[in-house]
JSON list of C-alpha atoms in Angstrom, two decimals:
[
{"chain": "A", "resi": 1, "resn": "MET", "atom": "CA", "xyz": [8.33, 16.32, -6.19]},
{"chain": "A", "resi": 2, "resn": "ALA", "atom": "CA", "xyz": [6.69, 16.82, -9.59]},
{"chain": "A", "resi": 3, "resn": "ARG", "atom": "CA", "xyz": [8.71, 13.93, -10.97]},
{"chain": "A", "resi": 4, "resn": "ARG", "atom": "CA", "xyz": [7.55, 11.58, -8.19]},
{"chain": "A", "resi": 5, "resn": "LEU", "atom": "CA", "xyz": [3.97, 12.65, -8.82]},
{"chain": "A", "resi": 6, "resn": "LEU", "atom": "CA", "xyz": [4.20, 12.18, -12.59]},
{"chain": "A", "resi": 7, "resn": "VAL", "atom": "CA", "xyz": [5.98, 8.82, -12.42]},
{"chain": "A", "resi": 8, "resn": "GLY", "atom": "CA", "xyz": [3.54, 7.52, -9.81]},
{"chain": "A", "resi": 9, "resn": "PHE", "atom": "CA", "xyz": [0.55, 8.79, -11.77]},
{"chain": "A", "resi": 10, "resn": "LEU", "atom": "CA", "xyz": [1.68, 7.26, -15.08]},
{"chain": "A", "resi": 11, "resn": "LEU", "atom": "CA", "xyz": [2.56, 3.93, -13.50]},
{"chain": "A", "resi": 12, "resn": "GLY", "atom": "CA", "xyz": [-0.78, 3.92, -11.69]},
{"chain": "A", "resi": 13, "resn": "VAL", "atom": "CA", "xyz": [-2.72, 4.65, -14.88]},
{"chain": "A", "resi": 14, "resn": "LEU", "atom": "CA", "xyz": [-1.02, 1.85, -16.81]},
{"chain": "A", "resi": 15, "resn": "ILE", "atom": "CA", "xyz": [-1.11, -0.75, -14.07]},
{"chain": "A", "resi": 16, "resn": "GLY", "atom": "CA", "xyz": [-4.63, 0.13, -12.90]},
{"chain": "A", "resi": 17, "resn": "ALA", "atom": "CA", "xyz": [-6.07, -0.03, -16.41]},
{"chain": "A", "resi": 18, "resn": "VAL", "atom": "CA", "xyz": [-4.45, -3.37, -17.21]},
{"chain": "A", "resi": 19, "resn": "LEU", "atom": "CA", "xyz": [-5.36, -5.01, -13.90]},
{"chain": "A", "resi": 20, "resn": "CYS", "atom": "CA", "xyz": [-8.97, -3.78, -13.79]},
{"chain": "A", "resi": 21, "resn": "ALA", "atom": "CA", "xyz": [-9.66, -4.64, -17.43]},
{"chain": "A", "resi": 22, "resn": "GLY", "atom": "CA", "xyz": [-7.91, -7.99, -17.17]},
{"chain": "A", "resi": 23, "resn": "LEU", "atom": "CA", "xyz": [-9.77, -9.05, -14.04]},
{"chain": "A", "resi": 24, "resn": "PHE", "atom": "CA", "xyz": [-13.10, -7.90, -15.44]},
{"chain": "A", "resi": 25, "resn": "GLY", "atom": "CA", "xyz": [-12.50, -9.59, -18.80]},
{"chain": "A", "resi": 26, "resn": "VAL", "atom": "CA", "xyz": [-11.55, -12.91, -17.24]},
{"chain": "A", "resi": 27, "resn": "ARG", "atom": "CA", "xyz": [-14.55, -12.84, -14.89]},
{"chain": "A", "resi": 28, "resn": "ALA", "atom": "CA", "xyz": [-16.90, -11.91, -17.74]},
{"chain": "A", "resi": 29, "resn": "LEU", "atom": "CA", "xyz": [-15.61, -14.70, -19.99]},
{"chain": "A", "resi": 30, "resn": "LEU", "atom": "CA", "xyz": [-15.84, -17.25, -17.18]},
{"chain": "A", "resi": 31, "resn": "ASP", "atom": "CA", "xyz": [-19.40, -16.10, -16.55]},
{"chain": "A", "resi": 32, "resn": "GLY", "atom": "CA", "xyz": [-20.37, -16.95, -20.13]},
{"chain": "A", "resi": 33, "resn": "THR", "atom": "CA", "xyz": [-20.40, -13.48, -21.67]},
{"chain": "A", "resi": 34, "resn": "ARG", "atom": "CA", "xyz": [-19.72, -13.33, -25.40]},
{"chain": "A", "resi": 35, "resn": "PRO", "atom": "CA", "xyz": [-16.09, -12.42, -26.13]},
{"chain": "A", "resi": 36, "resn": "ALA", "atom": "CA", "xyz": [-16.98, -9.24, -28.05]},
{"chain": "A", "resi": 37, "resn": "GLU", "atom": "CA", "xyz": [-19.10, -7.97, -25.16]},
{"chain": "A", "resi": 38, "resn": "ALA", "atom": "CA", "xyz": [-16.44, -8.88, -22.62]},
{"chain": "A", "resi": 39, "resn": "LEU", "atom": "CA", "xyz": [-13.82, -6.99, -24.62]},
{"chain": "A", "resi": 40, "resn": "GLY", "atom": "CA", "xyz": [-16.03, -3.92, -25.02]},
{"chain": "A", "resi": 41, "resn": "PHE", "atom": "CA", "xyz": [-16.93, -3.70, -21.37]},
{"chain": "A", "resi": 42, "resn": "SER", "atom": "CA", "xyz": [-13.32, -4.42, -20.40]},
{"chain": "A", "resi": 43, "resn": "LEU", "atom": "CA", "xyz": [-12.27, -1.31, -22.32]},
{"chain": "A", "resi": 44, "resn": "VAL", "atom": "CA", "xyz": [-14.76, 0.78, -20.35]},
{"chain": "A", "resi": 45, "resn": "VAL", "atom": "CA", "xyz": [-13.51, -0.74, -17.11]},
{"chain": "A", "resi": 46, "resn": "ALA", "atom": "CA", "xyz": [-9.92, -0.03, -18.24]},
{"chain": "A", "resi": 47, "resn": "VAL", "atom": "CA", "xyz": [-10.71, 3.69, -18.50]},
{"chain": "A", "resi": 48, "resn": "VAL", "atom": "CA", "xyz": [-12.21, 3.76, -15.01]},
{"chain": "A", "resi": 49, "resn": "GLY", "atom": "CA", "xyz": [-9.42, 1.58, -13.61]},
{"chain": "A", "resi": 50, "resn": "GLY", "atom": "CA", "xyz": [-6.80, 3.79, -15.23]},
{"chain": "A", "resi": 51, "resn": "PHE", "atom": "CA", "xyz": [-8.30, 6.91, -13.70]},
{"chain": "A", "resi": 52, "resn": "LEU", "atom": "CA", "xyz": [-8.49, 5.38, -10.24]},
{"chain": "A", "resi": 53, "resn": "GLY", "atom": "CA", "xyz": [-5.06, 3.79, -10.64]},
{"chain": "A", "resi": 54, "resn": "GLY", "atom": "CA", "xyz": [-3.68, 7.22, -11.46]},
{"chain": "A", "resi": 55, "resn": "ILE", "atom": "CA", "xyz": [-5.04, 8.54, -8.19]},
{"chain": "A", "resi": 56, "resn": "VAL", "atom": "CA", "xyz": [-3.48, 5.64, -6.28]},
{"chain": "A", "resi": 57, "resn": "GLY", "atom": "CA", "xyz": [-0.19, 6.02, -8.14]},
{"chain": "A", "resi": 58, "resn": "ALA", "atom": "CA", "xyz": [-0.07, 9.76, -7.50]},
{"chain": "A", "resi": 59, "resn": "ALA", "atom": "CA", "xyz": [-0.65, 9.16, -3.78]},
{"chain": "A", "resi": 60, "resn": "VAL", "atom": "CA", "xyz": [2.10, 6.53, -3.70]},
{"chain": "A", "resi": 61, "resn": "GLY", "atom": "CA", "xyz": [4.51, 8.75, -5.62]},
{"chain": "A", "resi": 62, "resn": "LEU", "atom": "CA", "xyz": [3.84, 11.91, -3.65]},
{"chain": "A", "resi": 63, "resn": "GLY", "atom": "CA", "xyz": [3.88, 10.22, -0.27]},
{"chain": "A", "resi": 64, "resn": "LYS", "atom": "CA", "xyz": [6.91, 8.01, -1.02]},
{"chain": "A", "resi": 65, "resn": "LEU", "atom": "CA", "xyz": [4.80, 5.11, 0.19]},
{"chain": "A", "resi": 66, "resn": "GLY", "atom": "CA", "xyz": [6.11, 1.57, 0.37]},
{"chain": "A", "resi": 67, "resn": "SER", "atom": "CA", "xyz": [4.24, -1.59, -0.55]},
{"chain": "A", "resi": 68, "resn": "PHE", "atom": "CA", "xyz": [2.05, -1.56, 2.55]},
{"chain": "A", "resi": 69, "resn": "GLY", "atom": "CA", "xyz": [1.24, 2.12, 2.10]},
{"chain": "A", "resi": 70, "resn": "GLY", "atom": "CA", "xyz": [0.43, 1.48, -1.56]},
{"chain": "A", "resi": 71, "resn": "ALA", "atom": "CA", "xyz": [-1.94, -1.31, -0.59]},
{"chain": "A", "resi": 72, "resn": "LEU", "atom": "CA", "xyz": [-3.65, 0.98, 1.92]},
{"chain": "A", "resi": 73, "resn": "ALA", "atom": "CA", "xyz": [-3.92, 3.74, -0.69]},
{"chain": "A", "resi": 74, "resn": "GLY", "atom": "CA", "xyz": [-5.57, 1.31, -3.12]},
{"chain": "A", "resi": 75, "resn": "LEU", "atom": "CA", "xyz": [-7.96, 0.09, -0.45]},
{"chain": "A", "resi": 76, "resn": "LEU", "atom": "CA", "xyz": [-8.85, 3.63, 0.59]},
{"chain": "A", "resi": 77, "resn": "VAL", "atom": "CA", "xyz": [-9.54, 4.76, -2.99]},
{"chain": "A", "resi": 78, "resn": "SER", "atom": "CA", "xyz": [-11.74, 1.73, -3.65]},
{"chain": "A", "resi": 79, "resn": "LEU", "atom": "CA", "xyz": [-13.71, 2.27, -0.42]},
{"chain": "A", "resi": 80, "resn": "VAL", "atom": "CA", "xyz": [-14.21, 5.96, -1.20]},
{"chain": "A", "resi": 81, "resn": "VAL", "atom": "CA", "xyz": [-15.43, 5.14, -4.72]},
{"chain": "A", "resi": 82, "resn": "ALA", "atom": "CA", "xyz": [-17.80, 2.47, -3.38]},
{"chain": "A", "resi": 83, "resn": "GLY", "atom": "CA", "xyz": [-19.15, 4.89, -0.78]},
{"chain": "A", "resi": 84, "resn": "LEU", "atom": "CA", "xyz": [-19.70, 7.63, -3.35]},
{"chain": "A", "resi": 85, "resn": "TYR", "atom": "CA", "xyz": [-21.39, 5.12, -5.66]},
{"chain": "A", "resi": 86, "resn": "VAL", "atom": "CA", "xyz": [-23.77, 3.94, -2.95]},
{"chain": "A", "resi": 87, "resn": "ILE", "atom": "CA", "xyz": [-24.61, 7.45, -1.76]},
{"chain": "A", "resi": 88, "resn": "GLY", "atom": "CA", "xyz": [-25.00, 8.75, -5.30]},
{"chain": "A", "resi": 89, "resn": "PHE", "atom": "CA", "xyz": [-27.28, 6.05, -6.67]},
{"chain": "A", "resi": 90, "resn": "SER", "atom": "CA", "xyz": [-29.39, 4.87, -3.74]},
{"chain": "A", "resi": 91, "resn": "ARG", "atom": "CA", "xyz": [-32.13, 6.51, -1.73]},
{"chain": "A", "resi": 92, "resn": "ALA", "atom": "CA", "xyz": [-32.12, 7.24, 1.98]},
{"chain": "A", "resi": 93, "resn": "GLY", "atom": "CA", "xyz": [-32.95, 4.15, 3.99]},
{"chain": "A", "resi": 94, "resn": "GLN", "atom": "CA", "xyz": [-31.70, 1.74, 1.31]},
{"chain": "A", "resi": 95, "resn": "TYR", "atom": "CA", "xyz": [-27.96, 2.19, 1.69]},
{"chain": "A", "resi": 96, "resn": "GLY", "atom": "CA", "xyz": [-27.35, -1.23, 3.25]},
{"chain": "A", "resi": 97, "resn": "HIS", "atom": "CA", "xyz": [-29.38, -3.06, 0.63]},
{"chain": "A", "resi": 98, "resn": "PHE", "atom": "CA", "xyz": [-27.77, -1.13, -2.21]},
{"chain": "A", "resi": 99, "resn": "LEU", "atom": "CA", "xyz": [-24.29, -1.77, -0.78]},
{"chain": "A", "resi": 100, "resn": "SER", "atom": "CA", "xyz": [-25.08, -5.48, -0.60]},
{"chain": "A", "resi": 101, "resn": "GLU", "atom": "CA", "xyz": [-26.28, -5.49, -4.21]},
{"chain": "A", "resi": 102, "resn": "SER", "atom": "CA", "xyz": [-23.19, -3.55, -5.36]},
{"chain": "A", "resi": 103, "resn": "ARG", "atom": "CA", "xyz": [-20.58, -5.89, -3.91]},
{"chain": "A", "resi": 104, "resn": "ILE", "atom": "CA", "xyz": [-19.42, -6.98, -7.39]},
{"chain": "A", "resi": 105, "resn": "ILE", "atom": "CA", "xyz": [-18.25, -3.41, -7.99]},
{"chain": "A", "resi": 106, "resn": "ILE", "atom": "CA", "xyz": [-16.42, -3.39, -4.68]},
{"chain": "A", "resi": 107, "resn": "VAL", "atom": "CA", "xyz": [-14.76, -6.75, -5.35]},
{"chain": "A", "resi": 108, "resn": "GLY", "atom": "CA", "xyz": [-13.94, -5.76, -8.93]},
{"chain": "A", "resi": 109, "resn": "LEU", "atom": "CA", "xyz": [-12.18, -2.57, -7.85]},
{"chain": "A", "resi": 110, "resn": "THR", "atom": "CA", "xyz": [-10.58, -3.44, -4.54]},
{"chain": "A", "resi": 111, "resn": "THR", "atom": "CA", "xyz": [-8.22, -6.22, -5.62]},
{"chain": "A", "resi": 112, "resn": "PRO", "atom": "CA", "xyz": [-6.83, -4.45, -8.72]},
{"chain": "A", "resi": 113, "resn": "LEU", "atom": "CA", "xyz": [-6.40, -1.14, -6.88]},
{"chain": "A", "resi": 114, "resn": "ILE", "atom": "CA", "xyz": [-4.57, -2.77, -3.97]},
{"chain": "A", "resi": 115, "resn": "LEU", "atom": "CA", "xyz": [-2.31, -4.55, -6.45]},
{"chain": "A", "resi": 116, "resn": "THR", "atom": "CA", "xyz": [-1.84, -1.26, -8.31]},
{"chain": "A", "resi": 117, "resn": "GLY", "atom": "CA", "xyz": [-0.67, 0.46, -5.12]},
{"chain": "A", "resi": 118, "resn": "VAL", "atom": "CA", "xyz": [1.76, -2.34, -4.30]},
{"chain": "A", "resi": 119, "resn": "SER", "atom": "CA", "xyz": [3.07, -2.51, -7.88]},
{"chain": "A", "resi": 120, "resn": "VAL", "atom": "CA", "xyz": [3.54, 1.24, -8.20]},
{"chain": "A", "resi": 121, "resn": "ALA", "atom": "CA", "xyz": [5.45, 1.33, -4.91]},
{"chain": "A", "resi": 122, "resn": "ALA", "atom": "CA", "xyz": [7.73, -1.51, -6.01]},
{"chain": "A", "resi": 123, "resn": "LEU", "atom": "CA", "xyz": [8.32, -0.08, -9.50]},
{"chain": "A", "resi": 124, "resn": "ARG", "atom": "CA", "xyz": [8.89, 3.42, -8.15]},
{"chain": "A", "resi": 125, "resn": "ARG", "atom": "CA", "xyz": [11.50, 2.07, -5.75]},
{"chain": "A", "resi": 126, "resn": "PHE", "atom": "CA", "xyz": [13.11, 0.06, -8.58]},
{"chain": "A", "resi": 127, "resn": "LEU", "atom": "CA", "xyz": [13.20, 3.06, -10.93]},
{"chain": "A", "resi": 128, "resn": "ALA", "atom": "CA", "xyz": [14.58, 5.34, -8.21]},
{"chain": "A", "resi": 129, "resn": "ALA", "atom": "CA", "xyz": [17.48, 2.95, -7.67]},
{"chain": "A", "resi": 130, "resn": "ARG", "atom": "CA", "xyz": [18.22, 2.80, -11.41]},
{"chain": "A", "resi": 131, "resn": "LEU", "atom": "CA", "xyz": [17.94, 6.49, -12.24]}
]
């Protein structure tokens, strides 16, 4: 059980960091951001993506989830983070407006975390067959 948790967590950290930073960096460069700024902010996003990817990977590893379960775990983590972000930074009565304004955060996290869940499930299954 501890091995499944550790393998899932480590795979999630690596995959989540790479996917979140890569997606953010590409979007920032296509938006016209200077390359040095895009790289700096991508590193910050990589730390956040790695942390959240670790949570997704741990859930996939502990629950022995398949690809669909990994995708659902990634979606659930991104929705929880978006909800906590909206509740934490907006005032009562402005949740809908703040959620609408924060959709770039939701889009930037949801796709990489879903892909992280699917990738961790596939790699975990591959490694289990080899070891």
